[in-house]
Amino acid sequence: MEKTFVCIKPDGVQRGFIGEIIKRFENRGLLLGAAKFLQVDHAFAEKHYAEHVGKPFYNGLVNYITSGPVFAMVWVGEDAVKLVRQTVGATKPAEAAPGTIRHDFAAKMDRNLIHASDSPETAEREIALWFAPDEIVAWHNSNFLWSFGKNS
Ligand code: CMP
């Protein structure tokens, strides 16, 4: 099963959306693989956002993600990267589809509430950065096949 990385950013934590966001991924049928509540420092944020070094918004992005505690998670399921990105919505909240997290709770890109890996390769890199292997729980809930079963 595919794993993806999700981080509720400081605005999502401060505005009290942790529970609501977890519920949306649970509703989708995805399985929680790991979670932690932490404050990251600049050095760590620079590693996470390494691909954006040199872009005009880079310094602001690092300041934003380090401005308060974040809630980091791993979610698991078939096509988890795509499912999670769809539930999260477009990077710019003004372009996010109704019913997505960024549409329903965010108003602008500088406060877009949540980060989600954009490909399986990125997910692998981000999960390895944020979680030790023994922090990821391998389990199935009793509903898992009702979401990810295959007809035969
Ligand atoms: P995120 O999913 O965390 O991935 C990278 C982040 O950079 C993105 O969400 C936005 O918060 C931010 N970002 C991406 N593009 C821009 C941009 N053009 N201007 C400002 N911020 C951006």
Short mmCIF file of C-alpha atoms and ligand atoms in Angstrom, two decimals:
data_model
loop_
_atom_site.label_atom_id
_atom_site.label_comp_id
_atom_site.label_asym_id
_atom_site.label_seq_id
_atom_site.Cartn_x
_atom_site.Cartn_y
_atom_site.Cartn_z
CA MET A 1 0.00 0.00 0.00
CA GLU A 2 1.19 3.50 -0.82
CA LYS A 3 2.16 5.93 1.95
CA THR A 4 2.03 9.71 1.82
CA PHE A 5 3.13 12.53 4.08
CA VAL A 6 0.77 15.24 5.34
CA CYS A 7 1.54 18.18 7.62
CA ILE A 8 -1.07 20.48 9.15
CA LYS A 9 0.72 23.84 9.13
CA PRO A 10 0.75 26.33 12.03
CA ASP A 11 -2.42 28.13 10.82
CA GLY A 12 -4.33 24.83 10.66
CA VAL A 13 -3.21 23.96 14.19
CA GLN A 14 -3.94 27.44 15.61
CA ARG A 15 -7.37 27.54 13.98
CA GLY A 16 -8.33 24.19 15.51
CA PHE A 17 -8.60 22.07 12.37
CA ILE A 18 -6.52 19.03 13.40
CA GLY A 19 -9.54 16.89 14.23
CA GLU A 20 -11.55 18.00 11.19
CA ILE A 21 -8.66 17.28 8.83
CA ILE A 22 -7.98 13.83 10.31
CA LYS A 23 -11.69 13.05 9.96
CA ARG A 24 -11.64 13.91 6.25
CA PHE A 25 -8.82 11.42 5.56
CA GLU A 26 -10.53 8.78 7.72
CA ASN A 27 -13.77 9.38 5.82
CA ARG A 28 -11.86 8.80 2.58
CA GLY A 29 -11.00 5.30 3.87
CA LEU A 30 -7.30 6.05 4.33
CA LEU A 31 -5.44 4.53 7.25
CA LEU A 32 -3.36 6.58 9.68
CA GLY A 33 0.22 5.26 9.68
CA ALA A 34 1.93 7.75 11.99
CA ALA A 35 1.35 11.11 13.66
CA LYS A 36 3.29 13.60 15.75
CA PHE A 37 2.79 17.11 17.10
CA LEU A 38 5.95 19.19 17.02
CA GLN A 39 7.54 22.55 16.38
CA VAL A 40 10.19 22.47 13.64
CA ASP A 41 13.23 24.77 13.55
CA HIS A 42 14.64 26.64 10.55
CA ALA A 43 17.26 23.97 9.77
CA PHE A 44 14.60 21.26 9.59
CA ALA A 45 12.21 23.45 7.56
CA GLU A 46 15.02 24.16 5.09
CA LYS A 47 15.46 20.40 4.57
CA HIS A 48 11.72 19.89 4.08
CA TYR A 49 11.43 22.74 1.56
CA ALA A 50 14.86 22.17 -0.09
CA GLU A 51 13.30 22.04 -3.57
CA HIS A 52 12.11 25.66 -3.16
CA VAL A 53 15.51 27.18 -2.25
CA GLY A 54 16.08 30.37 -4.24
CA LYS A 55 12.41 30.97 -5.05
CA PRO A 56 11.05 34.40 -4.05
CA PHE A 57 8.65 32.90 -1.51
CA TYR A 58 11.22 30.54 0.09
CA ASN A 59 12.20 32.62 3.16
CA GLY A 60 8.57 33.43 3.91
CA LEU A 61 7.63 29.77 3.55
CA VAL A 62 10.30 28.69 6.05
CA ASN A 63 9.19 31.44 8.47
CA TYR A 64 5.56 30.31 8.10
CA ILE A 65 6.16 26.60 8.76
CA THR A 66 8.33 27.43 11.81
CA SER A 67 5.88 30.00 13.25
CA GLY A 68 4.10 27.52 15.54
CA PRO A 69 3.53 23.82 16.13
CA VAL A 70 2.56 21.54 13.25
CA PHE A 71 0.84 18.16 13.12
CA ALA A 72 2.70 15.68 10.90
CA MET A 73 1.14 12.46 9.65
CA VAL A 74 1.58 9.48 7.37
CA TRP A 75 -1.54 8.22 5.59
CA VAL A 76 -1.75 4.85 3.90
CA GLY A 77 -3.88 3.40 1.08
CA GLU A 78 -3.91 2.47 -2.60
CA ASP A 79 -3.04 5.69 -4.52
CA ALA A 80 -2.72 7.49 -1.17
CA VAL A 81 -0.71 10.36 -2.72
CA LYS A 82 -3.41 11.18 -5.26
CA LEU A 83 -6.32 10.63 -2.86
CA VAL A 84 -4.80 12.91 -0.25
CA ARG A 85 -3.88 15.64 -2.78
CA GLN A 86 -7.44 15.59 -4.06
CA THR A 87 -8.89 15.89 -0.55
CA VAL A 88 -6.42 18.71 0.25
CA GLY A 89 -7.20 20.72 -2.91
CA ALA A 90 -5.17 23.10 -5.08
CA THR A 91 -2.20 24.98 -3.56
CA LYS A 92 -4.01 28.27 -4.10
CA PRO A 93 -7.18 28.14 -1.98
CA ALA A 94 -8.96 30.38 -4.52
CA GLU A 95 -8.51 27.59 -7.08
CA ALA A 96 -9.36 24.69 -4.76
CA ALA A 97 -12.51 22.75 -5.57
CA PRO A 98 -15.48 23.01 -3.20
CA GLY A 99 -15.38 20.27 -0.61
CA THR A 100 -11.58 20.23 -0.41
CA ILE A 101 -9.79 21.24 2.78
CA ARG A 102 -8.17 24.31 1.24
CA HIS A 103 -11.45 25.44 -0.30
CA ASP A 104 -13.43 24.94 2.86
CA PHE A 105 -10.99 26.36 5.41
CA ALA A 106 -8.39 28.55 3.67
CA ALA A 107 -8.44 31.85 1.79
CA LYS A 108 -4.91 32.46 0.46
CA MET A 109 -1.75 30.59 -0.52
CA ASP A 110 0.36 32.07 2.28
CA ARG A 111 -2.07 30.46 4.76
CA ASN A 112 -3.00 27.27 2.92
CA LEU A 113 -3.25 25.20 6.12
CA ILE A 114 -1.74 21.94 5.03
CA HIS A 115 1.07 20.30 3.06
CA ALA A 116 0.79 16.96 1.25
CA SER A 117 3.42 15.11 -0.80
CA ASP A 118 3.05 15.66 -4.54
CA SER A 119 4.38 12.27 -5.75
CA PRO A 120 5.26 8.83 -4.35
CA GLU A 121 8.98 9.75 -4.62
CA THR A 122 8.45 12.98 -2.66
CA ALA A 123 6.37 11.06 -0.11
CA GLU A 124 9.20 8.61 0.47
CA ARG A 125 11.71 11.45 1.00
CA GLU A 126 9.38 13.44 3.28
CA ILE A 127 8.34 10.44 5.38
CA ALA A 128 12.02 9.54 5.90
CA LEU A 129 12.75 13.14 6.95
CA TRP A 130 9.86 13.46 9.43
CA PHE A 131 9.56 9.94 10.87
CA ALA A 132 11.89 7.19 12.03
CA PRO A 133 10.97 3.79 10.56
CA ASP A 134 9.82 2.50 13.96
CA GLU A 135 7.36 5.42 14.32
CA ILE A 136 5.29 4.10 11.41
CA VAL A 137 2.67 1.60 12.50
CA ALA A 138 1.81 -1.26 10.15
CA TRP A 139 -1.81 -2.16 10.85
CA HIS A 140 -5.21 -2.59 9.20
CA ASN A 141 -8.53 -1.58 10.66
CA SER A 142 -11.49 -3.88 10.20
CA ASN A 143 -12.93 -1.62 7.48
CA PHE A 144 -9.84 -1.52 5.32
CA LEU A 145 -11.10 -3.95 2.66
CA TRP A 146 -14.41 -2.07 2.50
CA SER A 147 -12.38 0.86 1.18
CA PHE A 148 -9.51 -0.83 -0.68
CA GLY A 149 -10.77 -4.35 -1.46
CA LYS A 150 -10.57 -5.63 -5.06
CA ASN A 151 -13.45 -7.33 -6.81
CA SER A 152 -12.63 -10.80 -8.14
P1 CMP B 1 2.98 23.25 0.18
O1 CMP B 1 2.03 22.19 -0.22
O2 CMP B 1 3.46 23.27 1.59
O3 CMP B 1 4.27 23.16 -0.79
C1 CMP B 1 5.09 24.26 -0.99
C2 CMP B 1 4.49 25.52 -0.48
O4 CMP B 1 5.04 26.68 -1.03
C3 CMP B 1 3.03 25.56 -0.89
O5 CMP B 1 2.31 24.65 -0.15
C4 CMP B 1 2.70 27.02 -0.66
O6 CMP B 1 2.44 27.25 0.72
C5 CMP B 1 4.02 27.66 -1.03
N1 CMP B 1 4.03 28.20 -2.37
C6 CMP B 1 4.07 27.54 -3.53
N2 CMP B 1 4.11 28.37 -4.57
C7 CMP B 1 4.11 29.62 -4.05
C8 CMP B 1 4.15 30.93 -4.60
N3 CMP B 1 4.19 31.11 -5.92
N4 CMP B 1 4.11 31.96 -3.76
C9 CMP B 1 4.06 31.77 -2.43
N5 CMP B 1 4.04 30.56 -1.85
C10 CMP B 1 4.06 29.50 -2.65
#
